Amino acid sequence: MISELVLETTELQKHFGKIHAVDGVDLSIGSGEIYGLIGPNGSGKTTLIRLCLGLLHPTTGAIRLLGLNIPNKAILAKVGYMTQASALYEELTLRENVAFFAEMCGSHEPAWIDEAIALVDLQDRAHSFVRTLSGGMRQRTSLACALAHRPRLLLLDEPTVGVDPQLRATFWSYFRRLANSGVTLIVSSHVMDEAERCDRLGFMRQGRLLAEGSSAELRQRKGANTLEEAFLKFAEDGNEGGQR
Ligand code: ADP
Ligand code: MG
C-alpha cells in the first residue's frame, strides 16, 4: 500500500545513441519505503537514478519527485544522493566534507551535520582528514554527506559495494532507522542477498523493469526458492518478448 507518492516516473527513456540505458520505466514509490533497484551491471540503475535527480535529461517520459516536475533545482534541498564512486575531498576533514555537501544542498544547520555524523557512528573521527580514514569509514562519511541536509528521499547507488558483511549490516540498520522516520530510500544493488532487506523491489534488466514486488511475492510468482532464481525466470520471460 503506497502512502504519499514520493517518486513517479512515466514511460521514462534515456538513450545514448543506440544504447537504450533506460527503456520505458514506470515507477511509483511512496514515503517511508525502502525500494531496491536490483539488476546486473549495465542494466540502467545509475542512469535511472541520475534521471530522477535531473542530472540527465530523459529522451522521453516524465518524472515527478516530491510534487515537482524534474528537472528542478529546488529538488537538491529535498533529495540526498550517494554516488557509486566516492566523491569525498581527501584534504578536508570528515566534518568539513559533510558540511560542504550540506551547504551545496542549501542547508546551514550545524546541528544536522553533527547528527548525520552521529548516525554513522563517526563522532570521534569528525576532525580527521578523509585521507586518513579506512574504506568503511569513507563509505559511512559518504552516507553522512547525503544525509546532513535532512532529505526526504535518499538515492543510494550501490552503497554497500566493496563493504564487509558487518558494515553492510550496520548500513542496513541505518537505512531502516531512516525509513522508520519517514525518509524514502531507493537503493540500487546487483547483490541479491541485499535485495531481501528492501520493502519492495524492482528487477531491472536492459533498461526495463522486469517485475516489481516484495521479495516473497517475486519468489512466489515464479515458484522460486531464491530471488536469484526468480530474477532469472523473469529474465527468461523477457527474452521471449513477454513483459512482466
Ligand atoms: P548500471 O548502473 O545498472 O550498471 P548504467 O546506468 O551505468 O547501468 O548503464 C546502463 C547502460 O548505459 C550501459 O550500457 C552503459 O554503458 C550505458 N551508459 C551509461 N552512461 C552512459 C553515457 N554517459 N554515455 C554512453 N553510454 C552510457
Ligand atoms: Mg551503476
mmCIF file of N, CA and C and ligand atoms in Angstrom, residues 41-42 45-47 84 157-158 188, ligand 2:
data_model
loop_
_atom_site.group_PDB
_atom_site.id
_atom_site.type_symbol
_atom_site.label_atom_id
_atom_site.label_comp_id
_atom_site.label_asym_id
_atom_site.label_seq_id
_atom_site.Cartn_x
_atom_site.Cartn_y
_atom_site.Cartn_z
ATOM 1 N N ASN A 41 25.163 -5.353 -13.715
ATOM 2 C CA ASN A 41 25.884 -4.202 -14.249
ATOM 3 C C ASN A 41 25.376 -3.884 -15.640
ATOM 4 N N GLY A 42 25.174 -2.605 -15.902
ATOM 5 C CA GLY A 42 24.749 -2.184 -17.234
ATOM 6 C C GLY A 42 23.250 -2.239 -17.441
ATOM 7 N N LYS A 45 20.631 1.111 -13.802
ATOM 8 C CA LYS A 45 20.314 1.615 -12.460
ATOM 9 C C LYS A 45 20.844 3.031 -12.242
ATOM 10 N N THR A 46 22.119 3.238 -12.544
ATOM 11 C CA THR A 46 22.722 4.553 -12.321
ATOM 12 C C THR A 46 22.061 5.600 -13.213
ATOM 13 N N THR A 47 21.806 5.246 -14.461
ATOM 14 C CA THR A 47 21.159 6.182 -15.383
ATOM 15 C C THR A 47 19.784 6.579 -14.852
ATOM 16 N N GLN A 84 27.967 6.140 -6.812
ATOM 17 C CA GLN A 84 28.577 4.814 -6.799
ATOM 18 C C GLN A 84 30.057 4.898 -6.397
ATOM 19 N N ASP A 157 23.313 4.764 -4.641
ATOM 20 C CA ASP A 157 23.722 3.953 -5.787
ATOM 21 C C ASP A 157 24.784 2.948 -5.349
ATOM 22 N N GLU A 158 24.384 1.712 -5.210
ATOM 23 C CA GLU A 158 25.254 0.619 -4.762
ATOM 24 C C GLU A 158 26.071 1.037 -3.530
ATOM 25 N N SER A 188 20.168 1.005 -5.018
ATOM 26 C CA SER A 188 20.457 0.104 -6.134
ATOM 27 C C SER A 188 21.472 -0.939 -5.689
HETATM 28 MG MG MG B 2 25.638 1.765 -11.716
#
